[in-house]
Coordinates of C-alpha atoms in Angstrom, one line a residue:
Chain A
M234 CA 4.5 109.7 195.3
T235 CA 5.0 108.7 198.9
S236 CA 4.5 105.0 198.5
P237 CA 5.9 103.1 195.6
A238 CA 2.7 101.1 195.5
A239 CA 0.9 104.2 194.4
D240 CA 2.8 104.0 191.1
S241 CA 3.5 101.4 188.6
P242 CA 6.8 99.5 189.1
L243 CA 9.9 101.6 188.6
S244 CA 11.1 99.3 185.9
D245 CA 8.2 99.8 183.7
S246 CA 8.4 101.7 180.4
I247 CA 7.0 105.0 181.7
H248 CA 9.8 105.3 184.2
R249 CA 12.3 104.5 181.5
E250 CA 10.9 107.0 179.1
A251 CA 10.6 109.6 181.9
S252 CA 14.2 109.2 182.9
H253 CA 15.4 109.4 179.3
W254 CA 13.4 112.6 178.8
V255 CA 14.9 114.1 181.9
M256 CA 18.4 113.4 180.5
R257 CA 17.5 114.7 177.0
R258 CA 16.0 117.8 178.5
D259 CA 19.1 118.3 180.6
R260 CA 21.4 118.3 177.6
G261 CA 19.0 120.4 175.7
L262 CA 16.0 119.6 173.5
S263 CA 15.7 120.4 169.8
P264 CA 12.5 122.1 168.8
I265 CA 11.3 118.7 167.5
E266 CA 12.2 116.9 170.7
Q267 CA 10.4 119.6 172.6
D268 CA 7.2 118.9 170.7
E269 CA 7.7 115.2 171.2
L270 CA 8.1 115.7 174.9
S271 CA 5.0 117.8 175.1
Q272 CA 3.0 115.2 173.3
W273 CA 4.4 112.4 175.5
L274 CA 3.5 114.4 178.6
A275 CA 0.0 115.1 177.3
A276 CA -0.6 111.5 176.4
D277 CA -1.2 110.1 179.9
P278 CA -1.5 111.9 183.3
R279 CA 1.0 109.3 184.7
H280 CA 3.6 110.5 182.2
R281 CA 3.5 114.0 183.7
R282 CA 3.5 112.8 187.2
I283 CA 6.4 110.4 186.8
F284 CA 8.4 112.8 184.7
A285 CA 8.0 115.4 187.4
E286 CA 9.3 113.0 190.0
H287 CA 12.3 112.1 187.9
N288 CA 13.0 115.6 187.0
W289 CA 12.8 116.5 190.7
G290 CA 15.3 113.7 191.5
W291 CA 17.7 114.8 188.9
E292 CA 17.6 118.5 190.0
E293 CA 17.8 117.5 193.6
L294 CA 21.3 116.2 192.9
D295 CA 22.3 119.7 191.9
R296 CA 22.4 120.5 195.6
I297 CA 25.7 118.7 195.9
T298 CA 27.3 120.2 192.8
G299 CA 30.7 121.4 193.9
L300 CA 30.5 119.4 197.1
Q301 CA 34.0 118.2 196.6
A302 CA 35.2 120.7 194.1
S303 CA 37.8 122.2 196.5
L304 CA 39.5 118.8 197.1
G305 CA 41.3 118.8 193.8
A306 CA 41.2 120.1 190.3
M307 CA 40.8 116.7 188.7
P308 CA 37.3 115.4 188.6
D309 CA 37.3 111.9 190.2
P310 CA 34.6 109.7 188.8
D311 CA 35.1 107.2 191.6
L312 CA 34.7 109.8 194.4
F313 CA 31.8 107.9 195.8
A314 CA 33.0 104.4 195.1
S315 CA 32.2 102.2 198.1
R316 CA 35.2 101.1 200.0
R317 CA 35.8 98.0 202.1
G318 CA 32.4 96.6 201.8
A319 CA 30.8 99.9 203.0
R320 CA 27.7 99.2 201.1
S321 CA 24.3 100.6 201.2
S322 CA 23.4 98.4 204.2
T323 CA 25.5 100.6 206.4
L324 CA 23.5 103.7 205.5
R325 CA 21.4 104.9 208.3
R326 CA 18.0 106.3 207.9
L327 CA 18.6 109.9 208.5
R328 CA 16.2 111.4 211.0
W329 CA 16.4 114.9 209.7
W330 CA 14.9 114.0 206.4
A331 CA 11.2 114.2 207.0
P332 CA 9.0 111.7 205.2
L333 CA 7.9 113.0 201.9
T334 CA 4.9 115.2 202.1
L335 CA 3.1 116.2 199.0
A336 CA 1.9 119.7 198.8
A337 CA -1.5 119.4 200.4
A338 CA -3.5 121.4 197.9
A339 CA -3.7 120.8 194.2
V340 CA -4.7 124.3 193.4
L341 CA -3.2 127.7 193.4
V342 CA -5.3 130.7 193.8
V343 CA -4.1 134.0 192.5
F344 CA -5.8 137.2 193.2
I345 CA -4.9 140.3 191.4
Q346 CA -6.4 143.6 191.8
L347 CA -5.8 146.8 189.8
R348 CA -6.6 149.4 192.3
R349 CA -8.1 152.7 191.3
P350 CA -5.3 155.3 191.1
G351 CA -5.4 157.6 194.0
G352 CA -8.6 156.1 195.3
G353 CA -7.2 153.7 197.8
V354 CA -9.2 150.6 198.6
P355 CA -10.4 149.8 202.1
E356 CA -9.0 146.5 203.4
G357 CA -11.2 143.7 202.4
M358 CA -13.1 145.5 199.8
A359 CA -12.4 145.5 196.1
A360 CA -14.2 148.7 195.4
P361 CA -16.3 151.2 197.3
A362 CA -19.8 149.8 197.3
S363 CA -21.4 152.7 199.0
T364 CA -22.6 154.5 195.9
S365 CA -24.3 151.6 194.3
G366 CA -25.5 148.3 195.6
Y367 CA -25.9 146.9 192.2
V368 CA -22.5 145.5 191.3
T369 CA -21.7 142.9 188.7
S370 CA -21.0 139.5 190.0
A371 CA -17.5 138.1 189.6
E372 CA -17.2 136.3 186.3
R373 CA -15.9 132.7 186.5
R374 CA -13.9 131.2 183.7
V375 CA -12.5 127.7 183.6
L376 CA -9.3 127.5 181.6
E377 CA -8.3 124.6 179.4
D378 CA -6.1 123.0 182.1
G379 CA -8.8 123.2 184.7
S380 CA -7.5 126.3 186.3
V381 CA -10.3 128.7 187.3
V382 CA -10.2 132.5 187.0
E383 CA -12.6 134.7 188.8
L384 CA -12.8 138.2 187.4
N385 CA -14.2 141.0 189.4
A386 CA -16.3 143.7 187.8
D387 CA -14.6 145.7 185.0
S388 CA -11.7 143.3 184.8
E389 CA -10.0 141.7 181.9
I390 CA -7.3 139.0 181.4
E391 CA -5.4 137.6 178.4
V392 CA -4.6 133.9 178.5
R393 CA -1.7 132.6 176.5
Y394 CA -1.1 128.9 177.0
T395 CA 1.8 127.1 175.4
A396 CA 3.1 123.6 175.8
A397 CA 5.8 124.9 178.1
E398 CA 4.1 127.7 180.0
R399 CA 0.7 128.9 181.1
Q400 CA 0.8 132.7 180.9
V401 CA -1.9 135.0 182.0
R402 CA -1.8 138.8 181.7
L403 CA -4.0 140.9 183.8
V404 CA -5.1 143.8 181.6
R405 CA -7.2 145.6 184.1
G406 CA -9.3 145.0 187.2
E407 CA -8.7 142.2 189.6
A408 CA -8.7 138.5 189.3
K409 CA -8.3 135.4 191.4
F410 CA -6.8 132.3 189.9
S411 CA -7.2 128.8 191.2
V412 CA -4.4 127.1 189.4
T413 CA -4.2 123.4 188.6
R414 CA -0.8 122.2 189.7
S415 CA 1.7 121.3 187.0
P416 CA 5.3 121.4 187.9
T417 CA 6.5 121.1 184.3
R418 CA 4.3 123.8 183.0
P419 CA 4.6 126.9 185.2
F420 CA 1.6 129.2 185.7
I421 CA 2.8 132.7 185.3
V422 CA 0.8 135.9 185.9
T423 CA 2.1 139.1 184.6
V424 CA 0.9 142.6 185.6
G425 CA 2.9 145.2 183.9
N426 CA 6.5 144.6 184.6
I427 CA 5.8 142.3 187.5
T428 CA 5.7 138.5 187.2
V429 CA 4.2 136.1 189.6
R430 CA 5.2 132.6 189.2
A431 CA 3.2 129.9 191.0
I432 CA 5.4 127.5 192.8
G433 CA 3.1 126.0 195.3
T434 CA -0.5 126.5 195.7
V435 CA -2.4 129.7 196.5
F436 CA -1.8 133.4 196.2
V437 CA -3.4 136.7 195.8
M438 CA -2.3 139.8 194.0
A439 CA -3.4 143.3 193.4
L440 CA -2.1 146.3 191.5
D441 CA -2.6 150.0 191.1
S442 CA -0.7 152.5 189.0
M443 CA 2.2 152.5 191.5
T444 CA 2.3 149.2 193.2
V445 CA 1.3 145.6 193.0
E446 CA -0.2 143.9 196.0
I447 CA 0.3 140.2 196.4
V448 CA -1.3 138.2 199.1
V449 CA -0.6 134.5 199.4
T450 CA -3.4 132.5 200.9
E451 CA -1.9 129.0 200.4
G452 CA 1.4 127.7 199.1
R453 CA 4.0 130.1 197.8
V454 CA 4.9 132.2 194.8
A455 CA 8.0 133.8 193.3
V456 CA 7.6 137.4 192.4
E457 CA 9.9 139.0 190.0
S458 CA 9.9 142.6 188.9
T459 CA 11.4 143.0 185.4
A460 CA 11.9 146.7 186.0
V461 CA 13.8 148.8 183.5
V462 CA 17.3 147.8 184.4
R463 CA 16.3 144.3 185.5
P464 CA 18.5 144.3 188.5
S465 CA 19.8 141.0 189.7
A466 CA 17.9 138.9 192.1
E467 CA 14.7 140.7 192.2
V468 CA 12.9 137.5 193.2
L469 CA 10.7 137.6 196.2
H470 CA 9.3 134.5 197.6
L471 CA 6.1 134.7 199.5
T472 CA 4.3 132.0 201.6
A473 CA 0.8 131.5 202.9
G474 CA -0.5 134.4 204.9
E475 CA 2.0 136.9 203.6
R476 CA 1.2 140.1 201.8
A477 CA 3.7 142.1 199.7
I478 CA 3.4 145.5 198.2
V479 CA 5.7 145.6 195.3
P480 CA 6.5 148.9 193.7
R481 CA 6.2 149.1 189.9
A482 CA 9.1 151.5 189.8
P483 CA 12.4 149.7 190.3
A484 CA 13.8 152.2 192.8
T485 CA 12.0 151.3 195.9
S486 CA 11.9 147.9 197.7
A487 CA 9.0 145.7 198.5
Q488 CA 7.2 145.7 201.8
V489 CA 6.2 142.4 203.2
S490 CA 3.9 141.8 206.1
T491 CA 2.0 138.8 207.5
L492 CA -1.8 138.9 207.6
T493 CA -3.9 137.4 210.3
P494 CA -6.4 134.8 209.2
T495 CA -9.1 137.4 209.6
H496 CA -7.4 139.9 207.4
L497 CA -6.7 137.2 204.9
A498 CA -10.3 136.3 204.8
A499 CA -11.3 139.9 204.5
R500 CA -8.8 140.4 201.6
L501 CA -10.3 137.5 199.8
A502 CA -13.8 138.7 200.4
A503 CA -13.7 140.7 197.2
F504 CA -14.3 137.4 195.4
D505 CA -16.9 136.2 197.7
S506 CA -20.3 135.4 196.3
R507 CA -22.6 138.3 195.9
L508 CA -26.1 137.9 197.2
A509 CA -28.9 139.0 195.0
F510 CA -32.3 139.6 196.4
Q511 CA -35.5 140.3 194.7
D512 CA -38.4 141.6 196.8
T513 CA -37.2 139.5 199.7
P514 CA -38.3 140.1 203.3
L515 CA -35.6 141.9 205.4
A516 CA -35.7 139.0 207.9
D517 CA -34.6 136.6 205.3
V518 CA -31.9 138.8 204.0
V519 CA -30.6 139.3 207.5
S520 CA -30.5 135.6 208.2
V521 CA -28.6 134.9 205.0
L522 CA -26.1 137.7 205.8
N523 CA -25.7 136.5 209.4
R524 CA -24.6 133.1 208.1
H525 CA -21.7 134.7 206.3
N526 CA -20.5 137.1 208.8
E527 CA -19.2 137.6 212.4
V528 CA -21.0 140.9 212.6
K529 CA -24.6 140.0 213.1
L530 CA -27.6 142.0 212.1
V531 CA -30.4 142.2 214.6
I532 CA -33.9 143.4 213.7
G533 CA -34.8 145.5 216.7
E534 CA -38.2 146.4 215.5
P535 CA -40.5 143.6 214.5
T536 CA -42.3 145.7 211.9
L537 CA -39.1 145.9 209.9
A538 CA -38.9 142.2 209.3
S539 CA -41.3 142.2 206.5
L540 CA -39.7 145.1 204.7
R541 CA -39.1 144.1 201.0
I542 CA -35.5 144.3 199.8
S543 CA -34.2 144.1 196.3
G544 CA -30.6 144.4 195.3
S545 CA -27.3 142.6 195.3
F546 CA -24.2 143.0 197.5
R547 CA -21.2 141.2 198.7
S548 CA -22.1 138.4 201.1
T549 CA -19.4 139.5 203.5
D550 CA -19.8 143.2 203.4
V551 CA -22.3 143.9 206.2
D552 CA -21.3 147.6 206.4
A553 CA -22.1 148.1 202.7
F554 CA -25.4 146.5 203.2
V555 CA -26.2 148.7 206.2
R556 CA -25.3 151.8 204.2
L557 CA -27.4 150.7 201.4
L558 CA -30.3 149.9 203.7
S559 CA -30.1 153.3 205.4
A560 CA -29.9 155.1 202.1
S561 CA -32.9 153.3 200.7
F562 CA -35.0 153.4 203.8
P563 CA -34.5 156.7 205.6
E564 CA -36.8 155.5 208.4
I565 CA -34.2 152.9 209.4
K566 CA -31.6 153.6 212.0
A567 CA -28.6 151.2 212.5
D568 CA -26.8 151.1 215.8
R569 CA -23.5 149.2 216.0
Q570 CA -23.0 147.6 219.3
G571 CA -19.8 145.5 219.4
T572 CA -20.3 142.7 216.9
Q573 CA -24.0 143.5 216.5
V574 CA -25.8 145.9 214.3
I575 CA -29.3 146.7 215.5
L576 CA -31.8 147.9 213.0
R577 CA -34.6 150.1 214.4
R578 CA -37.0 152.7 213.2
K579 CA -36.0 156.3 213.8
Chain B
M20 CA 17.1 142.2 196.3
L21 CA 13.4 141.8 197.2
S22 CA 13.4 139.7 200.3
K23 CA 11.4 139.6 203.4
D24 CA 13.9 137.4 205.1
P25 CA 17.0 139.2 206.3
E26 CA 18.9 135.9 206.5
Q27 CA 18.1 135.1 202.9
A28 CA 19.0 138.6 201.8
R29 CA 22.3 138.4 203.6
W30 CA 23.0 135.0 202.1
F31 CA 22.2 136.3 198.7
A32 CA 24.3 139.4 199.1
E33 CA 27.3 137.6 200.5
E34 CA 27.3 134.2 198.9
V35 CA 25.6 134.6 195.6
L36 CA 25.9 138.1 194.2
P37 CA 29.7 138.3 194.5
H38 CA 29.9 135.5 191.8
E39 CA 28.0 137.4 189.2
P40 CA 30.8 139.3 187.5
K41 CA 32.8 136.1 187.0
L42 CA 29.8 134.2 186.0
R43 CA 28.9 136.7 183.4
A44 CA 32.5 137.0 182.2
W45 CA 32.7 133.2 181.9
L46 CA 29.3 133.1 180.1
R47 CA 30.5 135.7 177.6
G48 CA 33.7 133.9 177.0
R49 CA 32.2 130.5 176.5
F50 CA 28.9 131.4 174.8
P51 CA 29.6 134.4 172.6
A52 CA 26.6 133.5 170.4
L53 CA 24.2 133.9 173.2
N54 CA 23.0 137.4 174.0
E55 CA 20.6 136.5 176.7
A56 CA 23.0 136.5 179.6
D57 CA 20.5 138.4 181.8
D58 CA 17.8 135.8 181.3
L59 CA 20.2 132.9 182.0
V60 CA 21.6 134.5 185.1
Q61 CA 18.1 135.4 186.4
E62 CA 16.9 131.9 185.8
A63 CA 19.9 130.4 187.6
Y64 CA 19.3 132.7 190.5
A65 CA 15.6 131.7 190.6
R66 CA 16.6 128.0 190.7
L67 CA 19.2 128.5 193.3
I68 CA 16.8 130.4 195.5
A69 CA 14.1 127.8 195.0
A70 CA 16.5 125.0 195.8
R71 CA 17.7 126.7 198.9
A72 CA 14.2 127.3 200.0
T73 CA 13.6 123.6 200.3
G74 CA 16.9 122.4 201.6
P75 CA 20.7 123.0 201.8
V76 CA 22.8 123.7 198.8
A77 CA 26.4 122.6 199.0
C78 CA 28.1 125.3 197.0
A79 CA 26.1 128.3 195.7
R80 CA 28.8 129.2 193.3
A81 CA 29.0 125.8 191.7
F82 CA 25.3 125.5 191.6
L83 CA 25.1 128.9 189.8
F84 CA 27.9 128.1 187.3
V85 CA 26.6 124.6 186.4
T86 CA 22.9 125.7 186.2
T87 CA 23.8 128.7 184.0
R88 CA 25.9 126.5 181.8
N89 CA 23.1 123.9 181.4
L90 CA 20.6 126.6 180.6
A91 CA 23.0 128.0 178.0
L92 CA 23.6 124.7 176.4
N93 CA 19.9 124.0 176.3
R94 CA 19.2 127.3 174.6
L95 CA 21.9 126.7 172.0
R96 CA 20.4 123.4 171.1
H97 CA 16.9 124.8 171.0
Q98 CA 18.0 127.6 168.7
R99 CA 20.0 125.1 166.6
I100 CA 23.2 127.0 167.2
E101 CA 26.2 124.8 166.7
R102 CA 28.1 124.7 170.0
P103 CA 31.5 126.2 169.6
E104 CA 34.5 124.0 170.5
G105 CA 35.0 124.0 174.2
A106 CA 31.8 126.0 174.9
A107 CA 30.6 123.7 177.6
E108 CA 33.9 123.2 179.4
M109 CA 33.1 123.6 183.0
D110 CA 36.5 123.9 184.6
V111 CA 36.5 122.8 188.1
V112 CA 38.6 125.8 188.9
A113 CA 35.7 128.0 187.9
I114 CA 33.5 126.1 190.2
A115 CA 35.7 125.8 193.2
D116 CA 37.5 129.1 193.2
E117 CA 39.0 130.7 196.2
A118 CA 37.3 130.2 199.5
A119 CA 33.9 130.7 198.2
G120 CA 31.3 128.3 199.6
V121 CA 33.9 126.4 201.6
P122 CA 32.3 126.9 205.1
E123 CA 29.0 125.8 203.8
T124 CA 30.5 122.7 202.2
V125 CA 32.3 121.6 205.3
V126 CA 29.5 122.3 207.7
Q127 CA 26.7 120.8 205.7
A128 CA 28.3 117.7 204.2
E129 CA 26.2 115.6 206.6
D130 CA 23.1 117.2 205.2
F131 CA 23.6 115.6 201.8
K132 CA 24.0 112.1 203.1
V133 CA 20.9 110.8 201.3
L134 CA 22.0 112.3 198.0
V135 CA 25.5 111.0 198.4
S136 CA 24.3 107.6 199.5
A137 CA 22.0 107.4 196.5
I138 CA 25.0 107.9 194.2
Q139 CA 27.1 105.4 196.2
S140 CA 24.4 102.8 195.7
L141 CA 24.6 103.0 191.9
P142 CA 26.4 100.4 189.7
E143 CA 29.9 101.6 188.7
R144 CA 29.4 103.1 185.3
C145 CA 26.2 104.8 186.4
R146 CA 27.9 106.2 189.5
Q147 CA 30.8 107.6 187.5
V148 CA 28.5 109.3 185.1
I149 CA 26.3 110.8 187.8
T150 CA 29.4 111.8 189.9
L151 CA 31.0 113.7 187.0
R152 CA 27.8 115.3 185.9
K153 CA 26.5 116.4 189.2
I154 CA 29.5 116.8 191.6
Y155 CA 31.9 118.2 189.0
G156 CA 29.3 119.7 186.7
L157 CA 30.6 118.2 183.6
S158 CA 28.4 118.2 180.5
Q159 CA 27.2 115.0 178.8
R160 CA 29.9 115.4 176.2
E161 CA 32.6 116.0 178.7
V162 CA 31.7 113.0 180.7
A163 CA 31.8 110.9 177.5
A164 CA 35.3 112.2 176.7
R165 CA 36.6 111.6 180.2
L166 CA 35.3 108.1 180.5
G167 CA 36.0 107.2 176.9
I168 CA 32.4 106.2 176.2
S169 CA 29.8 107.6 173.7
E170 CA 27.5 110.4 174.5
N171 CA 24.6 108.1 174.0
T172 CA 26.0 105.7 176.6
V173 CA 26.3 108.7 179.0
E174 CA 22.7 109.5 178.4
V175 CA 21.5 105.9 178.9
Q176 CA 23.6 105.5 182.0
G177 CA 22.4 108.8 183.3
A178 CA 18.8 107.7 182.8
I179 CA 19.4 104.5 184.7
G180 CA 21.0 106.6 187.4
V181 CA 18.0 108.8 187.7
R182 CA 15.6 105.8 188.0
R183 CA 17.8 104.2 190.6
C184 CA 18.1 107.4 192.6
I185 CA 14.4 107.9 192.5
E186 CA 14.0 104.3 193.8
F187 CA 16.5 105.0 196.5
F188 CA 14.7 108.2 197.5
R189 CA 11.4 106.5 197.6
R190 CA 12.6 103.7 199.9
R191 CA 13.8 106.4 202.3
G192 CA 10.7 108.5 202.1
Y193 CA 12.8 111.3 200.7
G194 CA 10.8 113.4 198.3
P195 CA 10.0 116.9 197.1
K196 CA 9.9 119.1 200.1
S197 CA 7.4 121.9 200.5
R198 CA 7.8 124.9 202.7
L199 CA 4.1 124.6 203.5

């Protein structure tokens, strides 16, 4: 949208239709017109894009609503009539308007987690992995608009797409959504009485019986809690790197903090690929894990290298792997030294 | 209000929330058939917050009233409810009211230069339509009555206005802003 050359000429029929749709939508669409608009938008990707630009432009003008309202009670249609040849040539390019920048990413990632009541979840882990190393891999589903949902183990979503909205309800578990951007068809995730509306690009969300946790990894989201009374203005905007704990009860307020890139990565690790090994030499497992992690495993005893390993675990969860290893092979001793974990025989 | 930003929370509490009682009263008076005042007000708040997140807003009160009115009209039409006489009247008094928003208006007038310039660049009829619709928040029907033209003409002129404004914005590299 930055350069006019990227689009067809403004005079062409798509622009005319787009601007007319913006006007019709502004004065209100009948159900039939609503269907017609949906069909028109779906007919050609350019329709959607150009409509979005026109709609943006029309709404942008709302910023100056009431700009002169205090000057007099009578609306003056010629308020902005040019005087004494003061035409557009006199307009300066205003330096404080930055050149248009499109949102860099075309996707939005939502991550939602229903935490176990009372259990509490360690930072960066979706579920305690200590008891069993055999965990189901995250399920990946591509929705009709190209958005991708990654569901963690024991998770469930309901997808309800209409022409106007893309609605997803998290029933249980945790999920991460990579949402295809569509300004005219908002992507809305609901968890209980909490609604997360994708405005920009990427975010993460988690929930237990008392709270919803939302972590934005890219872009921004609007979080709304439709609590019992539905108090005014319960809209919380979060941007990349921010994490909010939103209570499900209306009484308390949300806590917002900023995550470091490391914490952010850890938080997202729940959806990292899981590594599955079948009768694989420990040396190979170690080298694969080391590629994924800052904490490096070191085989301190050469005879351990050929030990055969079977199982699956999160690629970024070294600790869980070490626990699993120690539990399965009592003869192995693991010593943590800074960012190294040295594996030896007892 | 859920807000991480103390400034935003302050702004919302001081410049937006105080308008709610009057906004609701106005809504009830003008749109008695609509029983979704909560939804409309929430949606208007959401739009106002989103607009303010990406740039200045001249008058929060006017933005709220006009946005809520437009949402209400839209809903009426969608539900095929006949608009009662005068339902859409957006009296300027309701918008302007007291001292609300005046400091912002004065201080930030410069910030809207691109928008104002875009309107100034329009042909006369177009400019009048856009001015009445956007600056004074008149509905399509009200603009038609005031300028003595048909509603359809208002719609057509409005569409031309949008296209020309987009063209104007593009030439100046003015586009959707992101907080990224």
